[in-house]
mmCIF file of C-alpha atoms and ligand atoms in Angstrom:
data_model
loop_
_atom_site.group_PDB
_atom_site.id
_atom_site.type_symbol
_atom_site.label_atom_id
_atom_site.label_comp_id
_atom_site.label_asym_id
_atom_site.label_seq_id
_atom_site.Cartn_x
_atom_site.Cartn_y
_atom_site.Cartn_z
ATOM 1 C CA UNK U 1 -0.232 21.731 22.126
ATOM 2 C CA UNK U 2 -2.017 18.301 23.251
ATOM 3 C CA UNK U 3 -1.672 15.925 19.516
ATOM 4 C CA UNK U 4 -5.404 15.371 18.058
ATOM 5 C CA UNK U 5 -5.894 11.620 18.344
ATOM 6 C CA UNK U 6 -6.755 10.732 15.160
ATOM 7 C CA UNK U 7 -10.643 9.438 14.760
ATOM 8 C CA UNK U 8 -11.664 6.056 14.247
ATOM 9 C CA UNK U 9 -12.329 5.081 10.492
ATOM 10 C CA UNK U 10 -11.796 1.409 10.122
ATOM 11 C CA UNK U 11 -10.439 -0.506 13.327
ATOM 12 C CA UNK U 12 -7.759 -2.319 14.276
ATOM 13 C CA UNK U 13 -9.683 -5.607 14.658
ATOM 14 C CA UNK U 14 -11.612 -5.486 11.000
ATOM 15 C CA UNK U 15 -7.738 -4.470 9.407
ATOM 16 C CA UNK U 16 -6.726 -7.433 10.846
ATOM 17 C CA UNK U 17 -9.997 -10.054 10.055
ATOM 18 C CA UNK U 18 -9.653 -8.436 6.397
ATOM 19 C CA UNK U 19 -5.611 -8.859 5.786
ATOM 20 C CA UNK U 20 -6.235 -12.609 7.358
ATOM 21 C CA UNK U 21 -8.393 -12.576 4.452
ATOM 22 C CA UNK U 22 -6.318 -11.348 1.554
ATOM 23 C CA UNK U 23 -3.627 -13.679 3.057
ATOM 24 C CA UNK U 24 -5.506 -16.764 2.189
ATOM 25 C CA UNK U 25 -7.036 -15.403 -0.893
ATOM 26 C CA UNK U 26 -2.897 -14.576 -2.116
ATOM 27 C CA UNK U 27 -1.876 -17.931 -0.520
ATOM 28 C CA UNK U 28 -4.499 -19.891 -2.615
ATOM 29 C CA UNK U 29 -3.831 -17.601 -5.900
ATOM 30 C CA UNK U 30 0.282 -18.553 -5.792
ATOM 31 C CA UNK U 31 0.012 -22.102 -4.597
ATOM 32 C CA UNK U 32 1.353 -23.482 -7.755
ATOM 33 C CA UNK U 33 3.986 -20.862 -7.786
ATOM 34 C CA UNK U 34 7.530 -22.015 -7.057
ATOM 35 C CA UNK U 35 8.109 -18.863 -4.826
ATOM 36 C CA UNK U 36 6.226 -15.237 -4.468
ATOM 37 C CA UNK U 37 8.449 -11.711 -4.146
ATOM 38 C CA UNK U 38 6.555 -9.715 -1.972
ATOM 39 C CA UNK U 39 7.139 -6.068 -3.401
ATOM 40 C CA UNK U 40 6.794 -3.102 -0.685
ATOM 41 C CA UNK U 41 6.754 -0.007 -1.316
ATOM 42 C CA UNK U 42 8.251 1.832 1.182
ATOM 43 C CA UNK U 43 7.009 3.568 3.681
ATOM 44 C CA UNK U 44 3.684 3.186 4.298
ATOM 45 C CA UNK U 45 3.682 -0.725 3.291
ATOM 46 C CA UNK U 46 5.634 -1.300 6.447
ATOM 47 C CA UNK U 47 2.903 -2.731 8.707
ATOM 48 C CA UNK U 48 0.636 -4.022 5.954
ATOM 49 C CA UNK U 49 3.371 -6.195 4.546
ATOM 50 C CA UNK U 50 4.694 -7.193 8.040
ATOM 51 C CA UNK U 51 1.369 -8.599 9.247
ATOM 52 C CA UNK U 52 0.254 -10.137 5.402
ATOM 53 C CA UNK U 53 3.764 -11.560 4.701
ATOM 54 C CA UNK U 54 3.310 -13.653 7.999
ATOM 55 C CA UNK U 55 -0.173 -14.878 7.640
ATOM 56 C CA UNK U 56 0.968 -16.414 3.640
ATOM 57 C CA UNK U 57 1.598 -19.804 3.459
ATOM 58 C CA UNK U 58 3.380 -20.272 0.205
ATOM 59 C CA UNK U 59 6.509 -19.818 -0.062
ATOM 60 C CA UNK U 60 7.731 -16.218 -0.592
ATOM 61 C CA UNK U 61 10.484 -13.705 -0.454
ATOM 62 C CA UNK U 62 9.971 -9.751 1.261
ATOM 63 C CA UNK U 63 12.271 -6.747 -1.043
ATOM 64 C CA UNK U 64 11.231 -3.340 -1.209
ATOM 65 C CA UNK U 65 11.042 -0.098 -2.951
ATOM 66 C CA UNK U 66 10.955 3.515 -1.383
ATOM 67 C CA UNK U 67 8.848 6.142 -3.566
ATOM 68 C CA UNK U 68 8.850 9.332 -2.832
ATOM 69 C CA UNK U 69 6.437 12.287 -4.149
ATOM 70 C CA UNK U 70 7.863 15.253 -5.654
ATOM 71 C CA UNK U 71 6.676 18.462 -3.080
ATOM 72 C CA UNK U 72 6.734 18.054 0.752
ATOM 73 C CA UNK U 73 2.878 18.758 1.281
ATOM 74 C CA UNK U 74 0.551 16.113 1.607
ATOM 75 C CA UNK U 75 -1.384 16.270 -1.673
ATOM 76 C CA UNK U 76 0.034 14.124 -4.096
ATOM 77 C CA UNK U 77 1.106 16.048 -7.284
ATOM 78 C CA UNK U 78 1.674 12.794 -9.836
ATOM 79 C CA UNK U 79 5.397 13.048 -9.953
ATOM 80 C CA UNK U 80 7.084 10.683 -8.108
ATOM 81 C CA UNK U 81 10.873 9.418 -7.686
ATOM 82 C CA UNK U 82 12.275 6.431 -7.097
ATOM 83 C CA UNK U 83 14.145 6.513 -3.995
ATOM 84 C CA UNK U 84 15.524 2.924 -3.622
ATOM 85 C CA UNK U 85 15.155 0.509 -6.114
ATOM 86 C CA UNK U 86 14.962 -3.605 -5.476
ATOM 87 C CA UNK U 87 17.686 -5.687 -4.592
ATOM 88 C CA UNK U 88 16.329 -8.818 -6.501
ATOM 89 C CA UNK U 89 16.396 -9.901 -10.424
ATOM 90 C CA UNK U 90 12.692 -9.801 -11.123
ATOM 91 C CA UNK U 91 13.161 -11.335 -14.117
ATOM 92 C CA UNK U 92 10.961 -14.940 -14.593
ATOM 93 C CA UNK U 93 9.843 -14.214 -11.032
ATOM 94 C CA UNK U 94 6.060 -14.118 -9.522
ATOM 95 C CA UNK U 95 5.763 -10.568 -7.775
ATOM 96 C CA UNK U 96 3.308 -8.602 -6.189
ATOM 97 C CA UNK U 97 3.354 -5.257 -4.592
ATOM 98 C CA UNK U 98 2.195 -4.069 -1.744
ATOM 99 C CA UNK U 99 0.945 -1.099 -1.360
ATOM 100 C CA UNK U 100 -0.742 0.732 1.560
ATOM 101 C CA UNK U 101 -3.220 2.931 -0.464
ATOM 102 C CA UNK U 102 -4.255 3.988 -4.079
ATOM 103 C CA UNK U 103 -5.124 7.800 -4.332
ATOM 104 C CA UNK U 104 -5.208 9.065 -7.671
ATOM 105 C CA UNK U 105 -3.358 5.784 -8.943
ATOM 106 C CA UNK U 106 -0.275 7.377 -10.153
ATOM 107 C CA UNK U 107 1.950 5.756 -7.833
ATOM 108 C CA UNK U 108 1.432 2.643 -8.963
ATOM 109 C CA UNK U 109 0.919 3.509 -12.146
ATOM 110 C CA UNK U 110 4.433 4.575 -12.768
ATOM 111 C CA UNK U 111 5.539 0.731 -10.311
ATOM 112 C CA UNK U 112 3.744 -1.137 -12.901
ATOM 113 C CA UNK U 113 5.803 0.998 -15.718
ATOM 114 C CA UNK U 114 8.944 0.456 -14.208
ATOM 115 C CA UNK U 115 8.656 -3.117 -13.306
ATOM 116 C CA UNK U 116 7.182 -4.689 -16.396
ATOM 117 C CA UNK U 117 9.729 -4.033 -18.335
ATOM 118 C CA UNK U 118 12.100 -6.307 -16.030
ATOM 119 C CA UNK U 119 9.945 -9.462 -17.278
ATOM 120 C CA UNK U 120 8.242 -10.897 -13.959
ATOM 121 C CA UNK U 121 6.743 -13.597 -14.809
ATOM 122 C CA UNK U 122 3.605 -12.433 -13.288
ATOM 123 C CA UNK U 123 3.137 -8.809 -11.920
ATOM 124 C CA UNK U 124 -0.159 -8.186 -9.622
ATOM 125 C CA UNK U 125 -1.011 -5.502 -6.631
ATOM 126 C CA UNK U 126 -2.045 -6.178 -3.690
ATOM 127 C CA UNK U 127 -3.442 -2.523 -2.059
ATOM 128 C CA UNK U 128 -4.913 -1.928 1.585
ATOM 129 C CA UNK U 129 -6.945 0.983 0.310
ATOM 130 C CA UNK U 130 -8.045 2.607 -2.072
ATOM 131 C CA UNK U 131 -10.307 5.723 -2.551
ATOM 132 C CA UNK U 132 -12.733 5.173 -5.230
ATOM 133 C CA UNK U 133 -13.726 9.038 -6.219
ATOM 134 C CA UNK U 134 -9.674 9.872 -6.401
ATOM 135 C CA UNK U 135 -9.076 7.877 -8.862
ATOM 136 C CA UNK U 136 -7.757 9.172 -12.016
ATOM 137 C CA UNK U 137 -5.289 6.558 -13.280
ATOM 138 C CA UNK U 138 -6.942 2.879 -14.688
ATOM 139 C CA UNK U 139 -4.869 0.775 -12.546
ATOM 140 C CA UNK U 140 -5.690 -2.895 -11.969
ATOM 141 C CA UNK U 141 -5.677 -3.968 -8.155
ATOM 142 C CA UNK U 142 -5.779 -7.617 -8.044
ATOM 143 C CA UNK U 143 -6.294 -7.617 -4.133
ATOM 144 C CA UNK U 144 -8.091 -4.995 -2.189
ATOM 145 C CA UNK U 145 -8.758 -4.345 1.347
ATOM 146 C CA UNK U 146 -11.043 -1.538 1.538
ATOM 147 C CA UNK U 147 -12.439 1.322 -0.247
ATOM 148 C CA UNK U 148 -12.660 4.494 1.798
ATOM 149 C CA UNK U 149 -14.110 7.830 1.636
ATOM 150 C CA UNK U 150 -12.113 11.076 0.016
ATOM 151 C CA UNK U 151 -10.220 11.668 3.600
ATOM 152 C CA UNK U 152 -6.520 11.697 4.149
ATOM 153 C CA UNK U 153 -5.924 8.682 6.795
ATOM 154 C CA UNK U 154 -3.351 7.943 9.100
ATOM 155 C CA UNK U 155 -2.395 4.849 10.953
ATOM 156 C CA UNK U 156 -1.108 1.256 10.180
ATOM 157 C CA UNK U 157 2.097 2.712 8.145
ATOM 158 C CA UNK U 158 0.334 5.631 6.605
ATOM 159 C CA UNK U 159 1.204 9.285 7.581
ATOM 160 C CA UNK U 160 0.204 12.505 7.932
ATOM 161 C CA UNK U 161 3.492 14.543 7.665
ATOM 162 C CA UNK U 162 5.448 11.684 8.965
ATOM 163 C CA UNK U 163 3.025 11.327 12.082
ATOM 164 C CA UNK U 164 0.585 8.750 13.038
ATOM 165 C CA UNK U 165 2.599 5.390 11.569
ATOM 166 C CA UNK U 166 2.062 3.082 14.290
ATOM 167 C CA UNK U 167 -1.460 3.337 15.414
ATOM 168 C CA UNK U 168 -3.201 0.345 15.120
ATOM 169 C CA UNK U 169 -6.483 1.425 13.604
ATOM 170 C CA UNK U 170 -6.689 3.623 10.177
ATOM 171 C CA UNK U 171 -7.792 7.411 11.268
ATOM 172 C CA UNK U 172 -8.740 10.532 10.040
ATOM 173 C CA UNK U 173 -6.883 13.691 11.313
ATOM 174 C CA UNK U 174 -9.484 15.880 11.474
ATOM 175 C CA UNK U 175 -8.012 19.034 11.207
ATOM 176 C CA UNK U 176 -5.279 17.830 9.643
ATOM 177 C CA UNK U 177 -6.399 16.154 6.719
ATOM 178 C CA UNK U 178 -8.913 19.532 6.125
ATOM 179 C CA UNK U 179 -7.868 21.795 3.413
ATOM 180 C CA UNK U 180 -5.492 19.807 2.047
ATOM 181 C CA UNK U 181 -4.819 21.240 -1.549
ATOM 182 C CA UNK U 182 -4.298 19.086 -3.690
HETATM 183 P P1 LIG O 201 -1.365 8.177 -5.665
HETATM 184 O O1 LIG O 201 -0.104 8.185 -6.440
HETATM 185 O O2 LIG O 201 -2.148 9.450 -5.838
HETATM 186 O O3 LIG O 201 -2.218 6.960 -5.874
HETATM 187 O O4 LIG O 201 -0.971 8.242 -4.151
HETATM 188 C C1 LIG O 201 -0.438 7.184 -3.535
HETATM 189 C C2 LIG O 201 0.481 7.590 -2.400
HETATM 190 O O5 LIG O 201 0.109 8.831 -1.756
HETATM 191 C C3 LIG O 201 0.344 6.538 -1.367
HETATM 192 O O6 LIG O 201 1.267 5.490 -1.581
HETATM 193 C C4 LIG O 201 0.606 7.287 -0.085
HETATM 194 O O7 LIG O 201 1.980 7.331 0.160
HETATM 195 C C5 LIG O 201 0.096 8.673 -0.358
HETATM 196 N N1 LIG O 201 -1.274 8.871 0.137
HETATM 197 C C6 LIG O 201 -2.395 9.092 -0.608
HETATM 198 N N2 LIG O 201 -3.473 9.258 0.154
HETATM 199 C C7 LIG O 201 -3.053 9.125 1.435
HETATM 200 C C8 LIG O 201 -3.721 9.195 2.713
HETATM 201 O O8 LIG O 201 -4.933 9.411 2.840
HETATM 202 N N3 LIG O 201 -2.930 9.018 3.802
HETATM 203 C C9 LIG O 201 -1.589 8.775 3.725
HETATM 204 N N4 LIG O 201 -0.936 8.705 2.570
HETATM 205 C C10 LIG O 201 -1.646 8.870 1.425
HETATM 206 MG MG1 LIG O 202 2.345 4.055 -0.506
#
């Protein structure tokens, strides 16, 4: 079986014009700040945070978190597990996480739960995308890339069963993403 190459939905070179400009929207936001903790959430932050975290020009730190969802299809149930927590004392700290995409908000409802409680001295999210109609959870996203249609996407760190990571551009799976029960 030949893989489906994933269809075009936003492309490589608008990811990149639009990350160059979250990067100086962050950078401007934190310039008072001693020192930034970039947050990932593993794994679809990877290449988000990779390409962001070199375009800031404050001063920062890069730790991470790996979330997993509870199931092993694609459709996002609301549970989720904490997989690997940080390595850093958050505590008095300016942090913001990264995330590659907001579904149904859950995810980063339950990272905003988690991390509060550890006292940052400022907490704030900084998301790639988010689909608007998904939403069920009133989660604040302080920076946003895009909003997107109700389509599962692959591509720049996110996955469709573990496949599609490292294309450059976000896709849709046709096939793929059809179906999906969720
Ligand atoms: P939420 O908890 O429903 O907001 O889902 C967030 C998580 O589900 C994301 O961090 C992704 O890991 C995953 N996810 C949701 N939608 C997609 C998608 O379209 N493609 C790839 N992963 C997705
Ligand atoms: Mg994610």
């Amino acid at each position: 079986m030949i893989p489906e190459t994933p269809s075009v939905l936003i492309p490589e070179k608008e990811i990149r014009h639009r990350v160059g400009e979250l990067a100086r929207q962050v950078s401007a936001d934190y310039d008072k700040a001693e020192e930034l903790l970039l947050v990932g959430v593993l794994r679809g932050c990877f290449i988000f945070l990779a390409d962001l975290s070199r375009l800031l020009t404050v001063p920062r730190r890069i730790d991470f978190m790996a979330l997993a969802a509870y199931g092993q299809n694609a459709a996002t149930s609301g549970a989720v597990r904490l997989i690997m927590d940080l390595r850093t004392n958050i505590a008095g700290k300016h942090v913001l996480i990264v995330e590659d995409i907001v579904d149904t908000g859950n995810t980063l409802e339950y990272l905003l739960d988690i991390l509060l409680p550890r006292k940052p001295a400022t907490l704030k999210t900084c998301v790639l995308l988010r689909k608007r109609e998904r939403l069920e959870k009133d989660v604040k996203i302080d920076y946003l890339g895009f909003d997107i249609p109700d389509l599962w996407v692959v591509g720049y760190g996110l996955d469709y069963a573990d496949r599609h990571r490292a294309l450059p551009y976000i896709g849709v799976v046709e096939n793929e993403g059809k179906g999906i029960s969720r």
